[in-house]
Amino acid sequence: MDNFHGYDAQAGTIKMSDIISDEGNAEILRRLKNNDQSFTSMWLCNEEDEWDDNVYFPESAHDMGWLGYFLGNNTHLTNLSFTLQNYNGIIEPLCRGLKNNNSIQSLSFSNLDLSECDIFRFMVPFFKNNNTLTDLELAECEMGAEVCRSLSLALGGCKHISLKRFTLTDCEIGDEP
């Protein structure tokens, strides 16, 4: 589903089981959809962490599109963390919705090979539109020059000057694309 009008038309009636099979992920989507005030942090990971109810592990681009849609409409989530490997082909649908979010204050990426997919190219609209982001962290990530350029362009395109802290910790930045 490429346009958000399609999501809008179905959002009120769609069953979470039509989007995703994992009950933990379905609960996260429900909490985002219902704008649960107590749901302020979540992590995108590759494997389910049964000890944390705030961990989402994607199954497909389809559920990532819905996750993006619900994130884009949510007003209480303030912390979003990516520890997601192998995100090629599934990150763009997430970012199409994420661009509408204006509640995220802290965004972190950790233990990622960012050179696999230029995630920041897809996140330019998020950085441009979000006026609440105060913290951006990249920890133990690998990235090439092209990803660094995309990150620079994304941050340079910010309309709002809310970013207070940008942290790079143990990142490998190389000439590889």
Coordinates of N, CA and C in Angstrom, one line a residue:
M1 N 0.9 -1.2 0.0 CA 0.0 0.0 0.0 C 0.9 1.2 0.0
D2 N 0.9 2.0 -1.1 CA 1.9 3.0 -1.3 C 1.4 4.4 -0.8
N3 N 0.1 4.7 -0.9 CA -0.4 6.0 -0.4 C -1.0 5.9 0.9
F4 N -1.0 7.0 1.6 CA -1.5 7.0 3.0 C -3.0 7.1 3.0
H5 N -3.6 7.5 1.9 CA -5.1 7.5 1.8 C -5.6 6.1 2.0
G6 N -4.9 5.2 1.4 CA -5.3 3.8 1.6 C -5.2 3.3 3.0
Y7 N -4.2 3.7 3.7 CA -4.1 3.4 5.1 C -5.2 4.1 5.9
D8 N -5.4 5.4 5.6 CA -6.5 6.1 6.3 C -7.8 5.4 6.1
A9 N -8.1 5.0 4.9 CA -9.4 4.3 4.6 C -9.6 3.0 5.4
Q10 N -8.5 2.3 5.7 CA -8.6 1.0 6.3 C -8.3 1.1 7.8
A11 N -7.7 2.1 8.3 CA -7.2 2.1 9.7 C -8.2 1.9 10.8
G12 N -9.4 2.4 10.5 CA -10.5 2.2 11.6 C -11.0 0.8 11.7
T13 N -10.9 0.0 10.6 CA -11.5 -1.3 10.6 C -10.6 -2.5 10.5
I14 N -9.3 -2.2 10.1 CA -8.4 -3.3 9.9 C -8.1 -4.1 11.2
K15 N -8.0 -5.4 11.1 CA -7.6 -6.2 12.2 C -6.1 -6.4 12.2
M16 N -5.5 -6.3 13.4 CA -4.1 -6.5 13.5 C -3.6 -7.8 13.0
S17 N -4.4 -8.8 13.0 CA -4.0 -10.1 12.5 C -4.0 -10.1 11.0
D18 N -4.6 -9.1 10.3 CA -4.4 -9.0 8.9 C -3.1 -8.3 8.5
I19 N -2.5 -7.6 9.5 CA -1.2 -6.9 9.2 C -0.1 -7.8 9.6
I20 N -0.1 -8.5 10.8 CA 1.0 -9.2 11.3 C 0.6 -10.4 12.1
S21 N 1.4 -11.4 12.1 CA 1.1 -12.6 12.8 C 1.5 -12.7 14.3
D22 N 2.6 -11.9 14.6 CA 3.1 -12.0 15.9 C 2.3 -11.1 16.9
E23 N 1.8 -11.7 18.0 CA 0.9 -11.0 18.9 C 1.6 -9.9 19.6
G24 N 2.9 -10.0 19.9 CA 3.7 -8.9 20.5 C 3.7 -7.7 19.6
N25 N 4.0 -7.9 18.4 CA 4.0 -6.8 17.4 C 2.6 -6.2 17.2
A26 N 1.6 -7.1 17.2 CA 0.2 -6.6 17.1 C -0.1 -5.7 18.2
E27 N 0.3 -6.1 19.4 CA 0.0 -5.2 20.6 C 0.7 -3.9 20.5
I28 N 1.9 -3.8 20.0 CA 2.6 -2.6 19.8 C 1.8 -1.7 18.8
L29 N 1.4 -2.3 17.6 CA 0.6 -1.6 16.7 C -0.7 -1.0 17.3
R30 N -1.3 -1.9 18.1 CA -2.6 -1.4 18.8 C -2.3 -0.2 19.7
R31 N -1.2 -0.3 20.5 CA -0.9 0.8 21.4 C -0.6 2.1 20.6
L32 N 0.1 2.0 19.5 CA 0.4 3.1 18.7 C -0.9 3.7 18.1
K33 N -1.7 2.8 17.5 CA -2.9 3.2 16.9 C -3.8 3.9 17.9
N34 N -3.9 3.4 19.1 CA -4.8 4.0 20.1 C -4.1 5.1 20.9
N35 N -2.9 5.5 20.4 CA -2.2 6.6 21.0 C -2.0 6.5 22.5
D36 N -1.7 5.3 23.0 CA -1.5 5.0 24.4 C -0.5 5.9 25.0
Q37 N -0.9 6.7 26.0 CA 0.0 7.7 26.6 C 1.2 7.0 27.4
S38 N 1.0 5.8 27.8 CA 2.1 5.1 28.5 C 3.1 4.5 27.6
F39 N 2.9 4.5 26.3 CA 3.8 3.9 25.3 C 4.7 5.0 24.7
T40 N 5.8 5.2 25.3 CA 6.7 6.3 24.9 C 8.0 5.9 24.3
S41 N 8.4 4.6 24.4 CA 9.6 4.1 23.8 C 9.4 2.8 23.1
M42 N 10.1 2.6 22.0 CA 10.1 1.3 21.3 C 11.4 1.1 20.5
W43 N 11.7 -0.2 20.3 CA 12.9 -0.6 19.6 C 12.5 -1.4 18.4
L44 N 13.2 -1.2 17.3 CA 13.0 -2.0 16.1 C 14.2 -3.0 16.1
C45 N 14.0 -4.3 16.2 CA 15.0 -5.3 16.3 C 14.7 -6.4 15.3
N46 N 15.7 -7.3 15.1 CA 15.5 -8.5 14.3 C 14.9 -9.6 15.0
E47 N 15.1 -9.7 16.3 CA 14.6 -10.9 17.0 C 13.8 -10.4 18.2
E48 N 12.8 -11.2 18.5 CA 11.9 -10.8 19.6 C 12.6 -10.9 20.9
D49 N 12.5 -9.9 21.7 CA 13.0 -9.9 23.1 C 11.8 -10.1 24.0
E50 N 11.7 -11.2 24.5 CA 10.5 -11.6 25.3 C 10.5 -10.8 26.6
W51 N 11.6 -10.2 27.0 CA 11.6 -9.5 28.3 C 11.1 -8.0 28.2
D52 N 10.9 -7.6 27.0 CA 10.5 -6.2 26.8 C 9.3 -6.1 25.9
D53 N 8.3 -5.5 26.3 CA 7.0 -5.4 25.5 C 7.1 -4.3 24.5
N54 N 8.2 -3.5 24.4 CA 8.4 -2.4 23.5 C 9.3 -2.7 22.3
V55 N 9.5 -4.0 22.1 CA 10.4 -4.4 21.0 C 9.5 -4.9 19.8
Y56 N 9.8 -4.3 18.7 CA 9.0 -4.7 17.5 C 10.0 -5.3 16.5
F57 N 9.7 -6.5 16.0 CA 10.6 -7.1 15.0 C 9.7 -7.3 13.7
P58 N 10.1 -6.6 12.7 CA 9.3 -6.6 11.4 C 9.3 -8.0 10.7
E59 N 8.1 -8.2 10.1 CA 8.0 -9.4 9.3 C 8.1 -9.2 7.8
S60 N 7.7 -7.9 7.4 CA 7.7 -7.6 6.0 C 7.5 -6.1 5.8
A61 N 7.6 -5.7 4.5 CA 7.4 -4.3 4.2 C 6.0 -3.9 4.5
H62 N 5.1 -4.9 4.4 CA 3.6 -4.6 4.6 C 3.4 -4.1 6.1
D63 N 3.9 -4.9 7.0 CA 3.7 -4.5 8.4 C 4.5 -3.2 8.8
M64 N 5.7 -3.0 8.1 CA 6.5 -1.8 8.3 C 5.7 -0.6 7.8
G65 N 5.0 -0.7 6.7 CA 4.1 0.4 6.2 C 3.1 0.8 7.3
W66 N 2.5 -0.2 7.9 CA 1.5 0.0 8.9 C 2.1 0.6 10.2
L67 N 3.3 0.1 10.5 CA 4.0 0.6 11.7 C 4.3 2.1 11.4
G68 N 4.8 2.4 10.2 CA 5.1 3.8 9.9 C 3.8 4.7 9.9
Y69 N 2.7 4.2 9.4 CA 1.4 4.9 9.5 C 1.0 5.2 10.9
F70 N 1.1 4.2 11.8 CA 0.7 4.4 13.2 C 1.7 5.3 13.9
L71 N 3.0 5.1 13.6 CA 4.0 6.0 14.2 C 3.7 7.5 13.8
G72 N 3.4 7.7 12.5 CA 3.2 9.0 12.0 C 2.0 9.7 12.6
N73 N 1.0 8.9 13.1 CA -0.2 9.5 13.7 C -0.1 9.6 15.2
N74 N 0.9 9.0 15.8 CA 1.1 8.9 17.3 C 1.6 10.2 17.8
T75 N 1.1 10.6 19.0 CA 1.6 11.8 19.6 C 2.3 11.6 21.0
H76 N 2.5 10.3 21.4 CA 3.1 10.1 22.7 C 4.5 9.4 22.6
L77 N 4.8 8.7 21.5 CA 6.1 8.0 21.4 C 7.2 9.1 21.4
T78 N 8.1 9.0 22.3 CA 9.2 10.0 22.3 C 10.6 9.4 22.0
N79 N 10.7 8.1 22.1 CA 12.0 7.4 21.9 C 11.9 6.3 20.9
L80 N 12.7 6.3 19.9 CA 12.6 5.3 18.9 C 14.1 4.9 18.6
S81 N 14.3 3.5 18.7 CA 15.7 3.0 18.6 C 15.7 1.9 17.5
F82 N 16.7 2.0 16.7 CA 16.9 1.0 15.6 C 18.1 0.1 16.0
T83 N 17.9 -1.2 16.1 CA 18.9 -2.2 16.2 C 18.6 -3.2 15.2
L84 N 18.0 -2.8 14.1 CA 17.5 -3.7 13.1 C 18.5 -4.0 12.0
Q85 N 18.9 -5.2 11.8 CA 19.8 -5.6 10.7 C 18.9 -6.0 9.6
N86 N 19.5 -6.1 8.4 CA 18.8 -6.6 7.2 C 17.5 -5.8 7.0
Y87 N 17.5 -4.5 6.9 CA 16.3 -3.8 6.7 C 16.1 -3.3 5.3
N88 N 17.0 -3.8 4.3 CA 16.8 -3.4 2.9 C 15.4 -3.8 2.5
G89 N 14.7 -2.9 1.8 CA 13.4 -3.3 1.2 C 12.2 -3.1 2.2
I90 N 12.5 -2.9 3.5 CA 11.4 -2.7 4.4 C 11.5 -1.4 5.2
I91 N 12.5 -0.6 5.0 CA 12.7 0.6 5.7 C 11.9 1.8 5.1
E92 N 11.8 1.8 3.8 CA 11.1 2.9 3.0 C 9.7 3.0 3.4
P93 N 8.9 1.9 3.5 CA 7.5 2.0 3.9 C 7.4 2.6 5.3
L94 N 8.3 2.2 6.2 CA 8.3 2.8 7.6 C 8.5 4.3 7.5
C95 N 9.5 4.7 6.8 CA 9.8 6.2 6.7 C 8.7 7.0 6.1
R96 N 7.9 6.4 5.2 CA 6.8 7.2 4.6 C 5.9 7.7 5.6
G97 N 5.6 6.9 6.6 CA 4.7 7.3 7.7 C 5.4 8.1 8.8
L98 N 6.7 7.7 9.1 CA 7.4 8.3 10.2 C 7.6 9.8 9.9
K99 N 7.6 10.2 8.7 CA 7.8 11.6 8.3 C 6.7 12.5 8.9
N100 N 5.6 11.9 9.3 CA 4.5 12.7 9.9 C 4.5 12.8 11.4
N101 N 5.5 12.1 12.0 CA 5.6 12.1 13.5 C 6.2 13.4 14.0
N102 N 5.6 13.9 15.0 CA 6.1 15.1 15.7 C 6.3 14.9 17.2
S103 N 6.3 13.7 17.6 CA 6.5 13.5 19.1 C 7.9 12.9 19.4
I104 N 8.5 12.3 18.4 CA 9.8 11.6 18.7 C 10.9 12.7 19.1
Q105 N 11.4 12.5 20.3 CA 12.5 13.4 20.7 C 13.9 12.8 20.7
S106 N 13.9 11.5 20.7 CA 15.2 10.8 20.8 C 15.2 9.7 19.7
L107 N 16.2 9.7 18.9 CA 16.3 8.7 17.8 C 17.7 8.1 17.9
S108 N 17.8 6.7 18.0 CA 19.1 6.1 18.1 C 19.2 4.9 17.1
F109 N 20.4 4.8 16.7 CA 20.8 3.7 15.8 C 22.0 3.0 16.4
S110 N 21.9 1.7 16.6 CA 23.0 1.0 17.3 C 23.3 -0.4 16.7
N111 N 24.6 -0.7 16.6 CA 25.1 -2.0 16.1 C 24.5 -2.3 14.7
L112 N 24.6 -1.3 13.8 CA 24.1 -1.4 12.5 C 25.1 -1.2 11.4
D113 N 25.0 -2.0 10.3 CA 25.8 -1.7 9.1 C 24.9 -0.8 8.3
L114 N 25.0 0.5 8.4 CA 24.2 1.4 7.7 C 24.6 1.5 6.2
S115 N 25.7 1.0 5.8 CA 26.1 1.0 4.4 C 25.2 0.1 3.5
E116 N 24.5 -0.8 4.2 CA 23.6 -1.8 3.4 C 22.5 -1.1 2.8
C117 N 22.0 0.0 3.4 CA 20.8 0.7 2.9 C 20.9 2.1 3.4
D118 N 20.7 3.1 2.5 CA 20.9 4.5 2.9 C 19.6 5.0 3.6
I119 N 19.5 4.5 4.9 CA 18.3 4.9 5.7 C 18.0 6.4 5.8
F120 N 19.1 7.1 5.8 CA 18.9 8.6 6.0 C 18.4 9.3 4.8
R121 N 18.6 8.7 3.7 CA 17.9 9.2 2.5 C 16.4 9.1 2.6
F122 N 15.9 8.0 3.1 CA 14.5 7.8 3.3 C 14.0 8.7 4.5
M123 N 14.8 9.1 5.4 CA 14.4 9.8 6.6 C 14.5 11.3 6.4
V124 N 14.9 11.8 5.3 CA 15.0 13.3 5.1 C 13.6 13.9 5.4
P125 N 12.5 13.4 5.0 CA 11.2 14.1 5.3 C 11.0 14.1 6.8
F126 N 11.4 13.1 7.6 CA 11.2 13.1 9.0 C 12.0 14.2 9.6
F127 N 13.3 14.3 9.3 CA 14.1 15.3 9.8 C 13.6 16.7 9.4
K128 N 13.1 16.9 8.3 CA 12.6 18.1 7.8 C 11.4 18.6 8.6
N129 N 10.5 17.6 8.9 CA 9.2 18.0 9.5 C 9.2 17.9 11.0
N130 N 10.0 17.1 11.6 CA 10.0 16.9 13.1 C 10.5 18.1 13.8
N131 N 9.8 18.7 14.7 CA 10.3 19.9 15.4 C 10.5 19.6 16.9
T132 N 10.6 18.3 17.3 CA 10.8 17.9 18.7 C 12.0 17.1 18.9
L133 N 12.7 16.7 17.8 CA 13.9 15.8 18.0 C 15.0 16.6 18.6
T134 N 15.4 16.1 19.8 CA 16.5 16.8 20.5 C 17.8 15.9 20.6
D135 N 17.6 14.6 20.5 CA 18.8 13.7 20.6 C 18.9 12.7 19.4
L136 N 20.0 12.7 18.8 CA 20.3 11.7 17.8 C 21.6 11.0 18.1
E137 N 21.5 9.7 18.1 CA 22.7 8.9 18.5 C 22.9 7.8 17.5
L138 N 24.2 7.6 17.2 CA 24.6 6.5 16.4 C 25.8 5.8 17.2
A139 N 25.6 4.6 17.5 CA 26.5 3.9 18.3 C 26.9 2.5 17.6
E140 N 28.2 2.3 17.5 CA 28.7 1.1 16.9 C 28.1 0.8 15.6
C141 N 28.0 1.8 14.7 CA 27.5 1.6 13.4 C 28.6 1.7 12.4
E142 N 28.4 1.0 11.2 CA 29.3 1.1 10.1 C 28.6 1.9 9.0
M143 N 29.4 2.9 8.5 CA 28.8 3.7 7.4 C 29.8 4.2 6.5
G144 N 29.5 4.3 5.2 CA 30.4 4.8 4.2 C 30.2 6.3 4.0
A145 N 30.9 6.8 3.1 CA 30.9 8.3 2.8 C 29.5 8.7 2.3
E146 N 28.9 7.8 1.5 CA 27.6 8.2 0.9 C 26.5 8.3 2.0
V147 N 26.5 7.4 3.0 CA 25.6 7.5 4.1 C 25.9 8.7 4.9
C148 N 27.1 9.0 5.1 CA 27.5 10.3 5.9 C 26.9 11.5 5.1
R149 N 27.1 11.5 3.8 CA 26.5 12.6 3.0 C 25.0 12.7 3.2
S150 N 24.3 11.6 3.1 CA 22.9 11.6 3.3 C 22.4 12.1 4.7
L151 N 23.2 11.6 5.7 CA 22.9 12.1 7.0 C 23.1 13.6 7.1
S152 N 24.1 14.1 6.5 CA 24.4 15.5 6.6 C 23.3 16.3 5.8
L153 N 22.9 15.8 4.7 CA 21.8 16.5 4.0 C 20.5 16.4 4.7
A154 N 20.2 15.3 5.4 CA 19.0 15.1 6.1 C 19.0 16.1 7.3
L155 N 20.1 16.2 8.0 CA 20.1 17.2 9.1 C 20.2 18.6 8.6
G156 N 20.8 18.8 7.5 CA 20.9 20.2 7.0 C 19.5 20.7 6.5
G157 N 18.6 19.7 6.2 CA 17.3 20.1 5.7 C 16.3 20.4 6.8
C158 N 16.7 20.3 8.0 CA 15.8 20.5 9.1 C 15.3 21.9 9.1
K159 N 14.0 22.1 9.2 CA 13.4 23.4 9.3 C 13.5 23.9 10.7
H160 N 13.5 23.0 11.6 CA 13.5 23.4 13.0 C 14.8 23.1 13.7
I161 N 15.2 23.9 14.6 CA 16.5 23.8 15.3 C 16.2 23.2 16.7
S162 N 15.8 22.0 16.8 CA 15.5 21.4 18.0 C 16.6 20.4 18.5
L163 N 17.4 20.0 17.6 CA 18.4 19.0 17.9 C 19.5 19.7 18.9
K164 N 19.6 19.1 20.0 CA 20.5 19.6 21.0 C 21.8 18.7 21.2
R165 N 21.6 17.4 20.8 CA 22.8 16.5 21.0 C 22.8 15.5 19.9
F166 N 24.0 15.4 19.3 CA 24.3 14.4 18.2 C 25.5 13.6 18.7
T167 N 25.3 12.4 18.9 CA 26.4 11.5 19.5 C 26.8 10.4 18.5
L168 N 28.1 10.3 18.2 CA 28.7 9.2 17.5 C 29.6 8.5 18.4
T169 N 29.3 7.2 18.6 CA 30.1 6.4 19.6 C 30.6 5.2 18.9
D170 N 31.9 5.0 18.8 CA 32.5 3.7 18.3 C 31.9 3.4 16.9
C171 N 31.7 4.4 16.0 CA 31.2 4.1 14.7 C 32.4 4.0 13.7
E172 N 32.3 3.2 12.7 CA 33.3 3.0 11.7 C 32.8 3.7 10.5
I173 N 33.5 4.8 10.1 CA 33.2 5.6 8.9 C 34.3 5.4 7.9
G174 N 33.9 4.9 6.8 CA 34.9 4.6 5.8 C 34.6 5.1 4.4
D175 N 35.5 4.9 3.5 CA 35.3 5.4 2.1 C 34.3 4.5 1.3
E176 N 34.0 3.3 1.8 CA 33.1 2.5 1.1 C 31.7 3.1 1.1
P177 N 30.9 2.9 0.0 CA 29.6 3.6 -0.1 C 28.6 3.0 0.8

